[in-house]
XYZ file of C-alpha atoms in Angstrom:
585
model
C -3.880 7.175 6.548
C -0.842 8.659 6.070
C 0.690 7.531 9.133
C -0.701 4.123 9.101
C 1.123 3.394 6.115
C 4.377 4.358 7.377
C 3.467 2.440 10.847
C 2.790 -0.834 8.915
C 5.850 -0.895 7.088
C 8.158 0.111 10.065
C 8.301 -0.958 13.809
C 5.923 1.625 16.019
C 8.910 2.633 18.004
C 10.593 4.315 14.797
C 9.538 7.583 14.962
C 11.452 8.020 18.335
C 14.761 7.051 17.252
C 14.513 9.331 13.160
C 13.411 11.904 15.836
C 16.918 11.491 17.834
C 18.837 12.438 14.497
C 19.851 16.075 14.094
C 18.621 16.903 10.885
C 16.091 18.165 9.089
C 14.356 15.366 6.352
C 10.704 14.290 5.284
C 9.510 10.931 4.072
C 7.018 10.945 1.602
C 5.033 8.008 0.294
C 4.811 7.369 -3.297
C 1.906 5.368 -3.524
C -0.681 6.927 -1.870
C -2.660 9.877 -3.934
C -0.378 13.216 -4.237
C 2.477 11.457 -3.160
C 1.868 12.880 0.429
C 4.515 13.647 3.493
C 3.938 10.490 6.128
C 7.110 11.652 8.498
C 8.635 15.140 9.123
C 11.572 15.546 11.379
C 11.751 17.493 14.227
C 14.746 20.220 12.455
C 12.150 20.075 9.397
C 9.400 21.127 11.676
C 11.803 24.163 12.995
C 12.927 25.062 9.649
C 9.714 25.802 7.908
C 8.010 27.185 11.105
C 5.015 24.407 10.966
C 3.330 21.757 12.949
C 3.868 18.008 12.368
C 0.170 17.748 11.844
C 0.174 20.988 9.000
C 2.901 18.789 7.318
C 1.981 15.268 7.520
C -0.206 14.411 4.549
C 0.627 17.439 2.555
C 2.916 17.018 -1.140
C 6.594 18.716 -0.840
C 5.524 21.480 -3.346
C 3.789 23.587 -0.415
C 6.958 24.593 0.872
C 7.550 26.625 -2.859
C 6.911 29.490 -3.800
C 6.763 32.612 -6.542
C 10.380 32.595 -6.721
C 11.015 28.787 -6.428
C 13.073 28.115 -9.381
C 10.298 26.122 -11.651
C 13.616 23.982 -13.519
C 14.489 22.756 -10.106
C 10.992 21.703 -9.340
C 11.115 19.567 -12.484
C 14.261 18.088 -12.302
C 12.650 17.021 -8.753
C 9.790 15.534 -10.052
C 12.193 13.819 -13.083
C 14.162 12.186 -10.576
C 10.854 10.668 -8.622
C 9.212 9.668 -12.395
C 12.820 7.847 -12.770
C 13.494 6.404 -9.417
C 16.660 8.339 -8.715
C 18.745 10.015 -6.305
C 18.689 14.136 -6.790
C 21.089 16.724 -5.004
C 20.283 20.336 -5.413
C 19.903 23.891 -4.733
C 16.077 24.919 -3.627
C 14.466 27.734 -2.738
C 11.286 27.272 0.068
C 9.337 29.560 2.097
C 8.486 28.611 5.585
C 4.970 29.415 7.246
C 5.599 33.138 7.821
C 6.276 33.640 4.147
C 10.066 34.085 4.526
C 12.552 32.173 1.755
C 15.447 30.461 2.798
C 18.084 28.252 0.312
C 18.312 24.811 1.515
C 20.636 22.168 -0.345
C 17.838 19.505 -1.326
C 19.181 15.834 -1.563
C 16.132 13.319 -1.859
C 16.718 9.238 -2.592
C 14.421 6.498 -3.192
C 14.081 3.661 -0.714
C 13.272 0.057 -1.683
C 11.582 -2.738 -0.947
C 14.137 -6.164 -0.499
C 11.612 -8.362 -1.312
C 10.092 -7.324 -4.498
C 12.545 -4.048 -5.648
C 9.783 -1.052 -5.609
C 10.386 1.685 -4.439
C 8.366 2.290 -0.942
C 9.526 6.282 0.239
C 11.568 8.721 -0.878
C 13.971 10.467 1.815
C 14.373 13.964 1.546
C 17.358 15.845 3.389
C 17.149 19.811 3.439
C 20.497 21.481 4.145
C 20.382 25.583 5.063
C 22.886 27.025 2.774
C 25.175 29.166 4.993
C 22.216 29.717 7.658
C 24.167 30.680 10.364
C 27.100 32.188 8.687
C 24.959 35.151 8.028
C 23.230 36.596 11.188
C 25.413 39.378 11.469
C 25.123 41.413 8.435
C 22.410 42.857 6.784
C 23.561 41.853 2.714
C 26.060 39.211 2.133
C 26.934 38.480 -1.777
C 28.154 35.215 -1.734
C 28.877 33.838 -5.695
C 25.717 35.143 -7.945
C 23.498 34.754 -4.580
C 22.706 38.122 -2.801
C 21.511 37.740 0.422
C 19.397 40.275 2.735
C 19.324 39.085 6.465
C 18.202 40.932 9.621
C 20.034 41.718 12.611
C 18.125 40.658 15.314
C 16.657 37.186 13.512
C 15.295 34.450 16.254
C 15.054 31.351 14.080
C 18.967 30.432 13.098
C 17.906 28.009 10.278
C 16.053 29.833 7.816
C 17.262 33.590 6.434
C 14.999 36.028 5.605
C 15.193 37.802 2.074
C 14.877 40.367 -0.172
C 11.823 38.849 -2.494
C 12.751 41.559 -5.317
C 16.241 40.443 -5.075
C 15.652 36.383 -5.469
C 15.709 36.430 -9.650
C 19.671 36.558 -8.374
C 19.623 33.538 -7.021
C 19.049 31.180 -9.795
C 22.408 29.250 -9.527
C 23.334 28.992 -5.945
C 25.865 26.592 -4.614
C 26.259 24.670 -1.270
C 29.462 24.393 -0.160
C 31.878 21.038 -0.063
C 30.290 20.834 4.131
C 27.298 21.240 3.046
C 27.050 18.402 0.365
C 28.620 15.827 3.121
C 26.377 16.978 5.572
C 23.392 16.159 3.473
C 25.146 12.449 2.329
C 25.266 11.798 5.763
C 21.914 12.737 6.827
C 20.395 10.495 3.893
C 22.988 7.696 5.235
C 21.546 8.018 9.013
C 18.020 7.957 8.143
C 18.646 5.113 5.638
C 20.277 3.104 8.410
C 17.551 3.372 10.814
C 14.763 2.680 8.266
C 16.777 -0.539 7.336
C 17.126 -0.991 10.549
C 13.158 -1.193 12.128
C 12.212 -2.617 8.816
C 13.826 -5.809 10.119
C 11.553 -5.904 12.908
C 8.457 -5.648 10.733
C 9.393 -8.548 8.763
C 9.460 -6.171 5.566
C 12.826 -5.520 4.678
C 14.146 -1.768 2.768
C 17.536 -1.106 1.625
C 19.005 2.011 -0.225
C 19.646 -0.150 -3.427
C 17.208 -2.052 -5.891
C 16.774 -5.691 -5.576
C 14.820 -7.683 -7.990
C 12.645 -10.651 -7.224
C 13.331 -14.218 -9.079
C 14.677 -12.548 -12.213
C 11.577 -10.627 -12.448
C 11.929 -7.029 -13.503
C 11.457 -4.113 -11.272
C 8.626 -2.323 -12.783
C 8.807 1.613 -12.040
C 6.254 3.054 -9.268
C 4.566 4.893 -11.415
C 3.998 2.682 -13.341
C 2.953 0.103 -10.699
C 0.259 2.762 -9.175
C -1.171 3.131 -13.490
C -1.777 -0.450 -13.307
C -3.387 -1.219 -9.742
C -6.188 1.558 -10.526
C -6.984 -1.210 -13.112
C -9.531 -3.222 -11.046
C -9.723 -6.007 -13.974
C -7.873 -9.318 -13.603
C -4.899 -9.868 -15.678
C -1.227 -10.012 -15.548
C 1.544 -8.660 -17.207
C 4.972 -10.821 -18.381
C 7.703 -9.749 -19.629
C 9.186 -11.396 -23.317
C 12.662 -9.916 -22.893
C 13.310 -12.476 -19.865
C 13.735 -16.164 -19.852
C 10.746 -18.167 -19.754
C 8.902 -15.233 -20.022
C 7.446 -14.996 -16.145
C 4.958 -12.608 -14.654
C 6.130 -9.356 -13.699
C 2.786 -7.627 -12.394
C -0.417 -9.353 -11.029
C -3.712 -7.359 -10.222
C -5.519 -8.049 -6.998
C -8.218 -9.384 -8.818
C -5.991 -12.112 -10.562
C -5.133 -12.939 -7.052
C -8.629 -13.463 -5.778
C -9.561 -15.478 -8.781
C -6.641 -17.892 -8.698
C -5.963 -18.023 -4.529
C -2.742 -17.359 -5.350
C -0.432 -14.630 -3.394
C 1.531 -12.604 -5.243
C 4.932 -13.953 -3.955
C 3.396 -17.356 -5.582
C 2.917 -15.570 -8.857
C 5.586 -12.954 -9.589
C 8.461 -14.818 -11.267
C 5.977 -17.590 -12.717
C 5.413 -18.514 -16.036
C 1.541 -18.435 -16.784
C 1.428 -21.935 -17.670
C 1.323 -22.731 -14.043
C -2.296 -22.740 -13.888
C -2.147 -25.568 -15.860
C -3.172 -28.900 -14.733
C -4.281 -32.576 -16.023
C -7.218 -32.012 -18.203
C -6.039 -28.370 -20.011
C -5.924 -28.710 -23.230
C -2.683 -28.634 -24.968
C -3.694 -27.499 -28.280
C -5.226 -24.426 -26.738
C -1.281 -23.863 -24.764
C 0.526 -24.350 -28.508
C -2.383 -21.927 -29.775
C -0.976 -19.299 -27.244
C 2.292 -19.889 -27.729
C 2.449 -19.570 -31.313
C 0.727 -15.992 -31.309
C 2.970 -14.917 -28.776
C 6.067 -15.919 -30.967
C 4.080 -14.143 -33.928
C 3.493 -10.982 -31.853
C -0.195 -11.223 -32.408
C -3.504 -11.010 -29.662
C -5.314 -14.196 -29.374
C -8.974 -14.758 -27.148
C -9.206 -18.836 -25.953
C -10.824 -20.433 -23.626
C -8.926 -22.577 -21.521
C -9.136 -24.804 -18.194
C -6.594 -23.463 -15.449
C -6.685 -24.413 -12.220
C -6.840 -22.245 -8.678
C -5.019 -22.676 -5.423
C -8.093 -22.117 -3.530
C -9.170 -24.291 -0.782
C -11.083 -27.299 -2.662
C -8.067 -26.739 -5.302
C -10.815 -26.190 -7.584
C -10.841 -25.851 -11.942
C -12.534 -23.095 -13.829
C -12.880 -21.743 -17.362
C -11.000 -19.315 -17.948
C -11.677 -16.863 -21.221
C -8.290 -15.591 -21.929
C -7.616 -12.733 -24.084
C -3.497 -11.970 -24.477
C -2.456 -9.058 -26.344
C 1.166 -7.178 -27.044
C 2.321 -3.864 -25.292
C 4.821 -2.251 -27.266
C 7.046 0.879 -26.019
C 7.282 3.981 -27.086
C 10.148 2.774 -30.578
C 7.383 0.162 -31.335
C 8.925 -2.793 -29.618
C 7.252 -5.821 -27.549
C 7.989 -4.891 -24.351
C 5.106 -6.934 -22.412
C 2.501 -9.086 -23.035
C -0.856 -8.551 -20.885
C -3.608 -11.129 -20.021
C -6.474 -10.555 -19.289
C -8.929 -13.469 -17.189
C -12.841 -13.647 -17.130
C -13.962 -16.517 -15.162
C -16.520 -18.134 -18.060
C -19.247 -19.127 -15.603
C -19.916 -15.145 -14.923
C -20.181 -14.660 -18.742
C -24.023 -15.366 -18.790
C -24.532 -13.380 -15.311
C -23.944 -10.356 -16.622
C -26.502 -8.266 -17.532
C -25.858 -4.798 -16.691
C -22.367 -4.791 -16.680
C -20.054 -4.528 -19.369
C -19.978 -7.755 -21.766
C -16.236 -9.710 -20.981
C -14.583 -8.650 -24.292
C -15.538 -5.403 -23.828
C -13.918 -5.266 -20.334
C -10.706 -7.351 -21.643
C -10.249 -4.558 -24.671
C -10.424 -1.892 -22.203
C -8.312 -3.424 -19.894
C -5.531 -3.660 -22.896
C -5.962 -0.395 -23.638
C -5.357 1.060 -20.471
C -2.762 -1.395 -19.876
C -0.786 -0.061 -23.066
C -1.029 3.713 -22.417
C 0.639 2.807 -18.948
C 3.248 0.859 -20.228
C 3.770 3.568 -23.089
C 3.877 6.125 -20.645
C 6.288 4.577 -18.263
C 10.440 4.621 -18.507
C 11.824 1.298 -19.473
C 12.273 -0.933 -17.335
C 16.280 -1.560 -16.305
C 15.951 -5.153 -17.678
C 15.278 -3.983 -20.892
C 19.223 -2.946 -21.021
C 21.503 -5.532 -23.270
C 23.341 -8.065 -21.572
C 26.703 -6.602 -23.070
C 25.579 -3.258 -21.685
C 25.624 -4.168 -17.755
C 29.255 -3.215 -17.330
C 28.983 0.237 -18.761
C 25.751 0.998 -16.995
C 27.025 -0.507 -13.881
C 29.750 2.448 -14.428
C 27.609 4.932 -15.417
C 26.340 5.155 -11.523
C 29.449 6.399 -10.320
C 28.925 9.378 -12.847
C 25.687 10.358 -11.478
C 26.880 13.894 -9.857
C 29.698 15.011 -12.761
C 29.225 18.522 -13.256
C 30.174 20.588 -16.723
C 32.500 23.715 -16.087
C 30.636 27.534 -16.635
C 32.047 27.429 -20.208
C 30.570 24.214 -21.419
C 26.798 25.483 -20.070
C 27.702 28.545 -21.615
C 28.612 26.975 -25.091
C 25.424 25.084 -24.478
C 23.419 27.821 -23.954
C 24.830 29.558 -27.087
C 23.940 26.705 -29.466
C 20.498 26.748 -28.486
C 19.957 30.088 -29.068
C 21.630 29.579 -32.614
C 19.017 27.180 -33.430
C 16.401 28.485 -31.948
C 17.123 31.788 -34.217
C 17.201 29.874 -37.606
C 14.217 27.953 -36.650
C 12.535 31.333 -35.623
C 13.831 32.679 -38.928
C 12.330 30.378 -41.585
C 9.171 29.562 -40.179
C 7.787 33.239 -40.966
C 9.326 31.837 -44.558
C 6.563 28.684 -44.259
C 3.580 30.997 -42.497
C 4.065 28.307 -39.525
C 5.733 30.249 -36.582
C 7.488 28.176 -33.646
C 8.961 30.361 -30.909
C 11.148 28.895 -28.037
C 7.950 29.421 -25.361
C 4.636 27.493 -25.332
C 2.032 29.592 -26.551
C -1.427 28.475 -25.395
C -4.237 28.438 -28.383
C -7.079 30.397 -27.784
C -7.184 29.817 -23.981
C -7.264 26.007 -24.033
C -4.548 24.507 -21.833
C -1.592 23.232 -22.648
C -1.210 19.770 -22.026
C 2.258 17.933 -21.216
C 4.174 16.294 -23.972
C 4.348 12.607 -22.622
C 0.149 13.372 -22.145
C 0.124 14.223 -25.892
C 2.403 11.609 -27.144
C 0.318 9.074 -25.240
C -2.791 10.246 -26.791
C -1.696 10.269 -30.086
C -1.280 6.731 -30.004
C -5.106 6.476 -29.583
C -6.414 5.761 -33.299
C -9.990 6.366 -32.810
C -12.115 9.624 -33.123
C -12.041 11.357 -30.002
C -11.618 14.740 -27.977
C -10.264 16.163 -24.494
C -12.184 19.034 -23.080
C -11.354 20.921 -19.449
C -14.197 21.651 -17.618
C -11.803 23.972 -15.173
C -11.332 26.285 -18.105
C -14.374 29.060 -19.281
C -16.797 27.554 -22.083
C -15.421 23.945 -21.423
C -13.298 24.541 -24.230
C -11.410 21.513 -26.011
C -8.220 20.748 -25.400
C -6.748 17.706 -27.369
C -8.492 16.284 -30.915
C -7.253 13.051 -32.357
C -6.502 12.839 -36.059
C -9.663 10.437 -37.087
C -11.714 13.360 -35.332
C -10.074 15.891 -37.582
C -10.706 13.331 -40.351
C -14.636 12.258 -39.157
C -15.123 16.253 -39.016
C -13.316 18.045 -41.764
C -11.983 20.396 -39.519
C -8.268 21.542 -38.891
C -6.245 21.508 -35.548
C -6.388 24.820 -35.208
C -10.199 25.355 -36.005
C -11.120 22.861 -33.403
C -8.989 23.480 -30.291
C -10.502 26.421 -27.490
C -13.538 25.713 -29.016
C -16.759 24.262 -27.054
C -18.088 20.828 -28.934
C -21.320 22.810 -29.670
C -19.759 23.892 -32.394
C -20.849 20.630 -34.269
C -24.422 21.246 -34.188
C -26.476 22.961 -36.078
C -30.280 23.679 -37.210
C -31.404 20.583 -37.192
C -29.810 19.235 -33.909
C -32.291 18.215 -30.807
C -31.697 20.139 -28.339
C -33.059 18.027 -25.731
C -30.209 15.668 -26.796
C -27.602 19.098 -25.962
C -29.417 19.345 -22.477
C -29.190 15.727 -21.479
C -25.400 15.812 -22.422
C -25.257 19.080 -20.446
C -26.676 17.675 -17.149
C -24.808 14.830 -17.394
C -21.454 17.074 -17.385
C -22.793 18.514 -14.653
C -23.388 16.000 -12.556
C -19.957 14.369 -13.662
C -21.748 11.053 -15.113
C -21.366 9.465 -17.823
C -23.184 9.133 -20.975
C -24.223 7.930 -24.682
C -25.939 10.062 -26.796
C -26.864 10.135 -30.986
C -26.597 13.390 -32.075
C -26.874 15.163 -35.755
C -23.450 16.977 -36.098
C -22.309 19.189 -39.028
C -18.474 18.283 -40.767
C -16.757 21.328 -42.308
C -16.166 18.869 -45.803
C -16.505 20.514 -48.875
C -20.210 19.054 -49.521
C -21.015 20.605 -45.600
C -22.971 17.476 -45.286
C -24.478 16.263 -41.774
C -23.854 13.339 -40.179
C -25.098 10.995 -37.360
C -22.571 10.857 -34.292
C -22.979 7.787 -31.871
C -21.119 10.160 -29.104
C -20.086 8.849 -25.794
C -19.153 10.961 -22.730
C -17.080 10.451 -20.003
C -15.114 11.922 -17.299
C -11.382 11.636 -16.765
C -10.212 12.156 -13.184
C -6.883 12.946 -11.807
C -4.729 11.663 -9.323
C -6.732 12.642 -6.324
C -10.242 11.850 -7.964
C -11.018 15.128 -9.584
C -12.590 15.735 -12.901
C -9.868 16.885 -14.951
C -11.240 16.454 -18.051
C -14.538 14.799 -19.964
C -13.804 12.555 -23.080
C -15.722 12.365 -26.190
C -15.879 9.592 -28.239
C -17.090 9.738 -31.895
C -18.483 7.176 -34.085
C -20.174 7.572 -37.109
C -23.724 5.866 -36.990
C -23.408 4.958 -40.537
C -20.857 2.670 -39.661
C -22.323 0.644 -37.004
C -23.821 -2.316 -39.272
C -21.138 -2.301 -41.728
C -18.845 -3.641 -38.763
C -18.604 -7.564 -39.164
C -15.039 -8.397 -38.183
C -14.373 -5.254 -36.420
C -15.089 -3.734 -32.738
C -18.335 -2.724 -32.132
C -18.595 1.163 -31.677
C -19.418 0.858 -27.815
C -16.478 -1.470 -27.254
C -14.174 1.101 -29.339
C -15.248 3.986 -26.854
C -15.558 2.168 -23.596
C -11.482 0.654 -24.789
C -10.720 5.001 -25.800
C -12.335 5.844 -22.240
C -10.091 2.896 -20.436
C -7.063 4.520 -22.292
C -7.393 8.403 -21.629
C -8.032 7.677 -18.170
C -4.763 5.808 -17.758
C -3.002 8.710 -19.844
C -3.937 11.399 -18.106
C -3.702 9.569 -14.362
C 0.023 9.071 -15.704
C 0.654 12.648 -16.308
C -0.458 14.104 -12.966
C 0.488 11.246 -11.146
C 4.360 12.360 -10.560
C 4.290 15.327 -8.661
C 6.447 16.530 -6.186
């Protein structure tokens, strides 16, 4: 699969002519699960020691190791998140185990037609490989070699694995750094070039389609795991057009998605739609506000036929609160009667919004959301990419930090709250990234995160309306199993269909008699839904748990029902957590 994606993009005969070039580079795909390795050069292949087929398909972290340098490795998968060109120093370990220092210099490629970004280029430059074969230490800087005399393989250097903790901050020469530009250049030029033939054009720069905005790839592979129909458009741009369309928009209208991107929705439009409905729409979009209608569109399908279309639009706001998008979501209205064991249409549309808005959330803002009067300086800003601060500057850095850090230290034994400047797991449960935590926080309904990878399936992450629904505190709640809810009066045939469903991985909805921890230590009745939340490559990574309080199920008139509330929770984690493991390197 791997290959077959890099095939389709390029001409067949490409491989023969990146295999011509002299140096040693990988092309990884983005888009397909663990961001995988679809091309490895021949010099690559001698480098590490391995087989094109032990390296095709695999994610660039197997070449790390103990002493990889774990800051680099971020700052790797930063740049990726962000779409950016990286240069640095990296430690890797070929197949026998040995470490070598390579100067790392990865860039994204791009698609002409449509701006995303379709591989990432990675160049790996030996840092003074050959320059030490004849001695047995070399101290070069604050990087302490060990080499040995009679070493076959000229591009990687054995080392001292005690020693490496020295090696933090080694440079690559002035050569070096060229030498990796121009291997990026070369292999840019001949993917550019064999694109051409393929109809399906790359270049080394972002272009954007019809004043649509380039959405990030991350964010891109969030939304296409959303199997809904709907569309996304962007406020910030004239005439507000569509910026992403799902595959299953695309099947329900005929369109093709260079027919839709670009678009403003009222291009389904026709004759007999109702114009009162449009100025509806319109005026909640102006207001900021979600609005369900039902309106008459038309398709581009063969017979150029009509159909209802039950329209919910909604806001997605960014991470300071603003309108950054506005999704729709489509059900056809003749399948809203056909239904009967699937989910009801508003309860698909919610959960489509939901998971819709923890993707956009999680995402980097888009480059069009920049000011008009702010294009000049960032157009400047490029040429700034690789300034570097002098020793005393990181130093001064360095020092401030641990000034704060000390006075923060300091006066939170004052308060009885400790911080320290390392994460300190509670009670075994995992800790889970900030951007993961920040996205789940803006989940206002009762819910909890447990990892089944962990002993006792302990939990993880509680919302605050759990804390408030329970009674409990943070820090009484997380690294503890949910059992600890139940009590004497709890069926425990209830406990064992929850635990086989866990088991098995399924899904399911339960009412169970919990216990709070209030001051009247009064039981309630919990309308709990369970569901698993997968990773990037399809493994359970966590289950969710949904609370609602059974008491409030009839006293609901205006408001969600509980089942749409935690299928629209489910739709949300899932998206969050995707998000979070979804940029690796």
């Amino acid at each position: 699969m791997e290959e077959e994606s890099f095939n389709t993009r390029y001409s067949l005969w490409i491989k023969e002519a990146l295999d011509e070039l002299p140096h040693n580079f990988t092309i990884t795909d983005p888009f397909l699960s663990n961001h995988p390795i679809v091309f490895a050069s021949l010099g690559f292949l001698k480098m590490t020691g391995y087989t094109l087929e032990e390296v095709i398909g695999r994610n660039g972290r197997a070449f790390q190791g103990p002493k990889t340098n774990r800051r680099s490795v971020l700052e790797i998968r930063e740049a990726i998140r962000q779409e950016r060109s990286i240069q640095l120093s990296l430690l890797n370990y070929s197949k026998s185990g040995s470490a070598f220092w390579i100067l790392f210099h990865m860039v994204p490629v791009f698609g002409k037609d449509d701006g995303k970004v379709i591989n990432f280029v990675a160049v790996q430059v030996p840092i003074n490989g050959q320059e030490m074969i004849h001695r047995n230490v070399v101290d070069i800087g604050s990087c302490r070699r060990e080499v040995f005399m009679h070493q076959e393989r000229d591009l990687s250097v054995e080392c001292d694995v005690q020693g490496l903790e020295d090696w933090e901050h080694c440079e690559a020469s002035e050569s070096e750094k060229l030498k990796a530009v121009e291997g990026i250049n070369n292999v840019l030029s001949i993917l550019t070039r064999y694109s051409e033939l393929s109809g399906r054009l790359v270049c080394g720069k972002r272009c954007c389609l019809r004043g649509a905005d380039c959405l990030s790839s991350s964010l891109v592979i969030s939304l296409g795991r959303i199997k809904q129909s709907f569309v996304l458009t962007n406020p910030c741009l004239p005439d507000m057009p569509i910026v992403y369309a799902s595959d299953a928009f695309l099947t329900l209208t005929g369109y093709k998605r260079q027919e839709v991107l670009g678009q403003n929705c009222r291009f389904l439009s026709g004759v007999d739609t109702d114009s009162s409905v449009l100025y509806e729409m319109k005026e909640c979009i102006l207001k900021g506000q979600s609005c369900t209608v039902q309106i008459l569109n038309y398709s581009n399908r063969k017979d150029k036929s009509s159909f209802w279309n039950l329209l919910h639009i909604s806001p997605v706001r960014n991470a300071s609160g603003k309108t950054a998008y506005f999704v729709g979501v489509q059900v056809e209205a003749s399948c809203r009667n056909t239904e009967s064991q699937e989910l009801r249409p508003e309860t698909r549309q919610l959960s489509v919004v939901g998971a819709v808005r923890v993707a956009g959330s999680s995402s980097r803002p888009s480059s069009s959301s920049v000011e008009s009067d702010e294009q000049g300086s960032v157009s400047r800003l490029e040429d700034w990419e690789h300034c570097e601060a002098s020793e005393s500057e990181k130093l001064k850095a360095v020092e401030g930090i641990n000034n704060v850090l000390s006075i923060l230290t300091r006066y939170s034994e004052l308060s009885g709250r400790l911080v320290c400047g390392k994460r300190c797991c509670l009670r075994g449960a995992d800790c889970l990234s900030s951007s993961l935590v920040i996205s789940l926080g803006r989940i206002k309904q009762s819910f909890v995160l447990t990892n089944p990878c962990l002993p006792d399936m302990p939990i993880v992450y509680a919302s605050d309306a759990f804390l408030t629904l329970t009674g409990y505190k943070r820090q009484e709640v997380l690294g503890q199993n949910c059992r600890f809810l139940s009590g004497v009066d709890t069926d425990s045939s209830v406990l064992y269909e929850m635990k086989e469903c866990i088991l098995k991985g399924q899904s399911c909805t339960v009412q169970i008699l919990n216990y709070s921890n209030r001051k009247d230590k009064s039981s309630f009745w919990n309308l709990l839904h369970i569901s698993p939340v997968r990773n990037a490559s399809g493994k359970t990574a966590y289950f969710v748990g949904v609370q609602v309080e059974a008491s409030c199920r009839n006293t609901e008139s205006q408001e969600l029902r509980p089942e749409t509330r935690q299928l629209s929770v489910v739709g949300a984690v899932r998206v969050a957590v995707r998000s979070s493991f979804m940029v690796t390197y």
